[in-house]
Amino acid sequence: MPVHTDLHQHYVQACQNLGQPENPLIAHVLQEADKNDKISWTKGITIKIAGKNHLVPVQRVTDDDLQVLASVLCNTVLVTGLDLRCNALTDAGAKHIATILQENYTLKHLNLMLNDIGTSGAELIARALHSNKTLVYLRMTGNKIGNKGGMFFASMLQINSTLEKLDLGDCDVEETTVHIALMLKNKSPLVELHLCKHEMKNFGVERLCEALYENSSLRYLNLGCNKITRDGAKFLGELLKRNQTLAILDLQANRIEDDGAIYLSEALASSNRTLQALSVVSNNITGKGLVALSGAMKINTALSYIYIWGNKFDEATCTAFSELIHSGRLSPDCTDVEPYEVDGHFHLAELSHGLQKHYYWMPSMGGDNKGANTSLAIVAVSEYM
């Protein structure tokens, strides 16, 4: 019989039944969850058992710990989120994750970032998602699942009809872009797709763009930290002319240079009116390309967020973006640069703003800086976990 109270009590009983010692971190989190009022339980709660805490050391969750927790969660209603990032889970733990996905019918958000799950663990999780009808958010970031593991998720996406956000960034996945592109051609429910650190080159970008011509659901595409050059940006420019749903495009830490920035600028100025945020941070763009982007913003009023730090600013760049900000066209909260004047000349200073500044971590203090994670305001698939 599913239960929604006394999580800690059921955890203690499960530890005794399985002959496992209690994990102090899990016990503490479940005790705190039990204190939630009835309104929180009615709406559902997120169990946050992150193994890395900036304030106090914690005992990280192991595969054996997860076995006990799984036995509790499989019989618990209204737990809608589970955050297990930065723990010591391996492929053995993935088996228990799969059990939760198969037997819990309320879980919507699952964060497994920065564990030690590999290829076989990825297979177990992906296969469990073949039949799962509730999960909308899955974050596998930093688990080294490899190309074969990536293929399991690509295959899963052809079957699963509910997952809206998938993050496979920094998973040592290099050869699955074409397969993911094929999936996007179908009626995929994905709203967010993160493919950063995939060693993706222009050929992979071309395949993705071809698929997204027909896609009407994806709103957030993260291609940061890849090997995309101006040719890849040209494909993306063509995509922006034809796609009418994409709202966020993250190209940080690629190498699109001036020609790539101009391809994007031309598409944004002439055709696209749906993209709201663009990041070209650290792309070896000089004044020519950056001024073109500023010019596109003057024409395209839909584009509200732009991030340019880490490129090569000249006086024309500094003047152009100073004008955008001082005129009110570009809000200081919507960019990562701030103008200042010295001896009659404008310069740009860096602001700690971006689409996902807290991609791998959350600050222990001062975490209310909305400008640091603006993607959440544009595409709110789930709470930030």
Tab-separated table of C-alpha atoms in Angstrom, residues 121-377:
chain	number	residue	atom	x	y	z
A	121	GLY	CA	24.020	1.405	-16.018
A	122	ALA	CA	22.889	3.627	-18.865
A	123	GLU	CA	21.305	0.608	-20.524
A	124	LEU	CA	19.353	-0.267	-17.368
A	125	ILE	CA	18.040	3.288	-16.955
A	126	ALA	CA	17.216	3.705	-20.642
A	127	ARG	CA	15.340	0.390	-20.777
A	128	ALA	CA	13.327	1.333	-17.686
A	129	LEU	CA	12.266	4.501	-19.497
A	130	HIS	CA	10.789	2.451	-22.340
A	131	SER	CA	7.731	1.860	-20.170
A	132	ASN	CA	7.920	4.815	-17.767
A	133	LYS	CA	5.090	7.321	-18.308
A	134	THR	CA	5.811	9.979	-15.684
A	135	LEU	CA	9.446	11.168	-15.813
A	136	VAL	CA	9.868	14.493	-17.631
A	137	TYR	CA	13.396	15.498	-16.501
A	138	LEU	CA	16.530	13.353	-16.546
A	139	ARG	CA	20.017	14.658	-15.932
A	140	MET	CA	22.911	12.264	-16.601
A	141	THR	CA	25.575	14.980	-16.814
A	142	GLY	CA	29.123	13.821	-16.072
A	143	ASN	CA	28.420	10.075	-15.988
A	144	LYS	CA	30.832	8.449	-18.423
A	145	ILE	CA	28.329	6.295	-20.262
A	146	GLY	CA	30.268	6.380	-23.554
A	147	ASN	CA	28.986	6.083	-27.107
A	148	LYS	CA	27.194	2.815	-26.479
A	149	GLY	CA	25.430	4.283	-23.463
A	150	GLY	CA	24.408	7.270	-25.550
A	151	MET	CA	22.934	4.907	-28.128
A	152	PHE	CA	20.720	3.333	-25.457
A	153	PHE	CA	19.250	6.752	-24.697
A	154	ALA	CA	18.848	7.605	-28.381
A	155	SER	CA	16.897	4.374	-28.856
A	156	MET	CA	14.819	5.079	-25.765
A	157	LEU	CA	13.766	8.450	-27.152
A	158	GLN	CA	12.076	6.704	-30.070
A	159	ILE	CA	9.816	4.862	-27.604
A	160	ASN	CA	9.342	7.121	-24.579
A	161	SER	CA	6.601	9.722	-25.070
A	162	THR	CA	6.845	11.771	-21.865
A	163	LEU	CA	10.488	12.815	-21.305
A	164	GLU	CA	10.828	16.552	-21.969
A	165	LYS	CA	14.344	17.350	-20.754
A	166	LEU	CA	17.429	15.194	-21.296
A	167	ASP	CA	20.962	16.209	-20.347
A	168	LEU	CA	23.751	14.002	-21.710
A	169	GLY	CA	26.455	16.629	-21.358
A	170	ASP	CA	30.014	15.557	-20.504
A	171	CYS	CA	29.149	11.849	-20.747
A	172	ASP	CA	31.987	10.840	-23.117
A	173	VAL	CA	29.398	10.483	-25.871
A	174	GLU	CA	30.871	11.406	-29.250
A	175	GLU	CA	29.179	9.400	-31.987
A	176	THR	CA	25.458	9.490	-31.244
A	177	THR	CA	24.507	12.885	-32.686
A	178	VAL	CA	23.166	11.395	-35.913
A	179	HIS	CA	21.004	8.903	-34.005
A	180	ILE	CA	19.633	11.612	-31.727
A	181	ALA	CA	18.908	13.704	-34.821
A	182	LEU	CA	16.865	10.863	-36.288
A	183	MET	CA	14.849	10.761	-33.081
A	184	LEU	CA	14.158	14.499	-33.283
A	185	LYS	CA	12.602	14.036	-36.712
A	186	ASN	CA	9.844	12.041	-35.074
A	187	LYS	CA	7.165	13.585	-32.880
A	188	SER	CA	9.482	13.852	-29.915
A	189	PRO	CA	8.173	15.518	-26.719
A	190	LEU	CA	11.662	16.826	-25.842
A	191	VAL	CA	11.673	20.484	-24.870
A	192	GLU	CA	15.316	20.633	-23.712
A	193	LEU	CA	18.332	18.795	-25.108
A	194	HIS	CA	21.843	19.257	-23.698
A	195	LEU	CA	24.690	17.899	-25.824
A	196	CYS	CA	27.638	19.845	-24.460
A	197	LYS	CA	31.125	18.296	-24.481
A	198	HIS	CA	30.205	15.779	-27.184
A	199	GLU	CA	33.172	16.459	-29.486
A	200	MET	CA	30.503	17.484	-31.978
A	201	LYS	CA	31.708	18.855	-35.304
A	202	ASN	CA	29.952	20.552	-38.194
A	203	PHE	CA	28.651	17.293	-39.688
A	204	GLY	CA	26.782	16.505	-36.463
A	205	VAL	CA	25.364	20.043	-36.352
A	206	GLU	CA	24.142	19.680	-39.931
A	207	ARG	CA	22.299	16.456	-39.076
A	208	LEU	CA	20.720	18.057	-36.009
A	209	CYS	CA	19.573	21.069	-37.979
A	210	GLU	CA	18.032	18.921	-40.692
A	211	ALA	CA	16.044	17.087	-38.029
A	212	LEU	CA	14.926	20.282	-36.307
A	213	TYR	CA	13.445	21.699	-39.498
A	214	GLU	CA	10.500	19.384	-38.821
A	215	ASN	CA	10.576	19.499	-35.017
A	216	SER	CA	7.937	21.575	-33.228
A	217	SER	CA	8.688	20.855	-29.565
A	218	LEU	CA	12.365	21.572	-28.808
A	219	ARG	CA	12.841	24.992	-27.223
A	220	TYR	CA	16.302	24.761	-25.639
A	221	LEU	CA	19.360	23.396	-27.477
A	222	ASN	CA	22.694	23.351	-25.664
A	223	LEU	CA	25.681	22.674	-27.934
A	224	GLY	CA	28.320	24.259	-25.712
A	225	CYS	CA	31.947	23.076	-25.505
A	226	ASN	CA	32.029	21.287	-28.854
A	227	LYS	CA	34.050	21.726	-32.058
A	228	ILE	CA	31.584	23.806	-34.038
A	229	THR	CA	33.068	26.340	-36.464
A	230	ARG	CA	31.640	28.882	-38.893
A	231	ASP	CA	30.258	26.139	-41.165
A	232	GLY	CA	28.268	24.711	-38.273
A	233	ALA	CA	27.004	28.210	-37.473
A	234	LYS	CA	25.869	28.515	-41.089
A	235	PHE	CA	23.690	25.416	-40.652
A	236	LEU	CA	22.324	26.874	-37.425
A	237	GLY	CA	21.592	30.153	-39.191
A	238	GLU	CA	19.533	28.290	-41.771
A	239	LEU	CA	17.746	26.482	-38.953
A	240	LEU	CA	16.830	29.788	-37.306
A	241	LYS	CA	15.266	30.921	-40.583
A	242	ARG	CA	12.996	27.882	-40.686
A	243	ASN	CA	12.381	26.679	-37.127
A	244	GLN	CA	9.623	28.486	-35.218
A	245	THR	CA	9.917	26.958	-31.738
A	246	LEU	CA	13.558	27.160	-30.596
A	247	ALA	CA	13.849	29.771	-27.818
A	248	ILE	CA	17.385	29.211	-26.450
A	249	LEU	CA	20.581	28.391	-28.340
A	250	ASP	CA	23.769	27.882	-26.326
A	251	LEU	CA	26.980	27.824	-28.377
A	252	GLN	CA	29.464	28.806	-25.692
A	253	ALA	CA	33.046	27.552	-26.001
A	254	ASN	CA	32.971	26.689	-29.684
A	255	ARG	CA	34.806	28.520	-32.494
A	256	ILE	CA	32.260	30.082	-34.835
A	257	GLU	CA	34.346	33.289	-35.248
A	258	ASP	CA	33.149	36.369	-37.168
A	259	ASP	CA	31.685	34.509	-40.145
A	260	GLY	CA	29.625	32.287	-37.859
A	261	ALA	CA	28.346	35.261	-35.857
A	262	ILE	CA	27.352	36.998	-39.070
A	263	TYR	CA	25.434	33.930	-40.309
A	264	LEU	CA	23.476	33.937	-37.055
A	265	SER	CA	22.974	37.706	-37.171
A	266	GLU	CA	21.559	37.594	-40.692
A	267	ALA	CA	19.039	34.915	-39.722
A	268	LEU	CA	18.002	36.793	-36.587
A	269	ALA	CA	17.623	40.084	-38.428
A	270	SER	CA	15.769	38.749	-41.465
A	271	SER	CA	13.605	35.820	-40.457
A	272	ASN	CA	13.646	34.456	-36.926
A	273	ARG	CA	11.335	35.942	-34.302
A	274	THR	CA	11.197	33.091	-31.785
A	275	LEU	CA	14.737	32.838	-30.390
A	276	GLN	CA	14.869	34.662	-27.073
A	277	ALA	CA	18.379	33.845	-25.843
A	278	LEU	CA	21.744	33.295	-27.527
A	279	SER	CA	25.107	32.509	-25.943
A	280	VAL	CA	28.281	32.854	-28.038
A	281	VAL	CA	30.647	33.112	-25.070
A	282	SER	CA	34.279	32.278	-25.955
A	283	ASN	CA	33.889	31.744	-29.698
A	284	ASN	CA	36.875	33.749	-31.005
A	285	ILE	CA	34.575	36.468	-32.372
A	286	THR	CA	36.043	39.922	-32.988
A	287	GLY	CA	34.382	43.301	-33.376
A	288	LYS	CA	33.047	42.564	-36.853
A	289	GLY	CA	30.925	39.648	-35.716
A	290	LEU	CA	29.918	41.162	-32.381
A	291	VAL	CA	28.740	44.403	-33.970
A	292	ALA	CA	26.679	42.340	-36.419
A	293	LEU	CA	24.970	40.615	-33.477
A	294	SER	CA	24.244	43.954	-31.818
A	295	GLY	CA	22.753	45.163	-35.086
A	296	ALA	CA	20.489	42.125	-35.242
A	297	MET	CA	19.205	42.948	-31.756
A	298	LYS	CA	18.149	46.407	-32.915
A	299	ILE	CA	15.948	44.799	-35.569
A	300	ASN	CA	14.810	41.665	-33.772
A	301	THR	CA	12.928	42.604	-30.607
A	302	ALA	CA	12.228	38.957	-29.663
A	303	LEU	CA	15.902	38.325	-28.845
A	304	SER	CA	16.169	39.545	-25.256
A	305	TYR	CA	19.200	37.687	-23.829
A	306	ILE	CA	22.688	37.636	-25.330
A	307	TYR	CA	25.994	36.515	-23.796
A	308	ILE	CA	29.273	37.495	-25.441
A	309	TRP	CA	32.060	37.467	-22.825
A	310	GLY	CA	35.319	35.717	-23.757
A	311	ASN	CA	35.482	37.122	-27.285
A	312	LYS	CA	37.700	39.883	-28.687
A	313	PHE	CA	36.200	43.266	-27.843
A	314	ASP	CA	37.261	46.334	-29.798
A	315	GLU	CA	36.005	49.888	-29.410
A	316	ALA	CA	33.175	49.347	-31.894
A	317	THR	CA	31.947	46.351	-29.887
A	318	CYS	CA	32.056	48.242	-26.606
A	319	THR	CA	30.201	51.181	-28.110
A	320	ALA	CA	27.554	49.015	-29.768
A	321	PHE	CA	26.673	47.066	-26.636
A	322	SER	CA	26.874	50.164	-24.453
A	323	GLU	CA	24.261	51.752	-26.703
A	324	LEU	CA	22.027	48.668	-26.505
A	325	ILE	CA	22.139	48.738	-22.711
A	326	HIS	CA	21.868	52.506	-22.210
A	327	SER	CA	18.957	52.727	-24.655
A	328	GLY	CA	17.050	50.074	-22.737
A	329	ARG	CA	17.027	47.607	-25.627
A	330	LEU	CA	19.207	45.184	-23.652
A	331	SER	CA	18.562	44.811	-19.938
A	332	PRO	CA	21.660	44.573	-17.690
A	333	ASP	CA	20.144	41.383	-16.233
A	334	CYS	CA	20.000	39.794	-19.683
A	335	THR	CA	23.647	39.927	-20.686
A	336	ASP	CA	27.068	39.174	-19.206
A	337	VAL	CA	28.725	42.540	-19.870
A	338	GLU	CA	28.447	45.934	-18.232
A	339	PRO	CA	29.674	49.137	-19.886
A	340	TYR	CA	31.881	51.692	-18.187
A	341	GLU	CA	33.597	54.793	-19.533
A	342	VAL	CA	37.232	55.884	-19.183
A	343	ASP	CA	38.535	59.090	-20.798
A	344	GLY	CA	35.594	59.219	-23.176
A	345	HIS	CA	35.938	55.607	-24.326
A	346	PHE	CA	33.547	52.769	-23.520
A	347	HIS	CA	34.755	49.432	-22.168
A	348	LEU	CA	32.924	46.273	-21.113
A	349	ALA	CA	33.302	44.486	-17.778
A	350	GLU	CA	32.153	40.929	-17.089
A	351	LEU	CA	28.992	40.168	-15.140
A	352	SER	CA	28.320	36.790	-13.536
A	353	HIS	CA	25.282	36.246	-15.725
A	354	GLY	CA	24.458	33.469	-18.172
A	355	LEU	CA	22.015	30.798	-19.278
A	356	GLN	CA	23.291	28.304	-16.697
A	357	LYS	CA	26.141	29.691	-14.639
A	358	HIS	CA	25.298	27.107	-11.986
A	359	TYR	CA	25.316	24.143	-14.368
A	360	TYR	CA	27.497	22.000	-12.108
A	361	TRP	CA	27.013	23.702	-8.752
A	362	MET	CA	24.824	26.017	-6.695
A	363	PRO	CA	26.294	28.730	-4.459
A	364	SER	CA	25.971	28.132	-0.730
A	365	MET	CA	25.256	31.840	-0.238
A	366	GLY	CA	23.689	34.476	-2.452
A	367	GLY	CA	21.928	31.966	-4.660
A	368	ASP	CA	19.127	34.362	-5.630
A	369	ASN	CA	20.991	35.856	-8.616
A	370	LYS	CA	18.400	35.210	-11.320
A	371	GLY	CA	20.703	36.646	-13.949
A	372	ALA	CA	23.007	33.660	-13.474
A	373	ASN	CA	20.449	31.105	-14.671
A	374	THR	CA	18.155	32.920	-17.067
A	375	SER	CA	17.298	29.777	-19.033
A	376	LEU	CA	14.983	28.815	-16.174
A	377	ALA	CA	12.845	31.884	-16.781
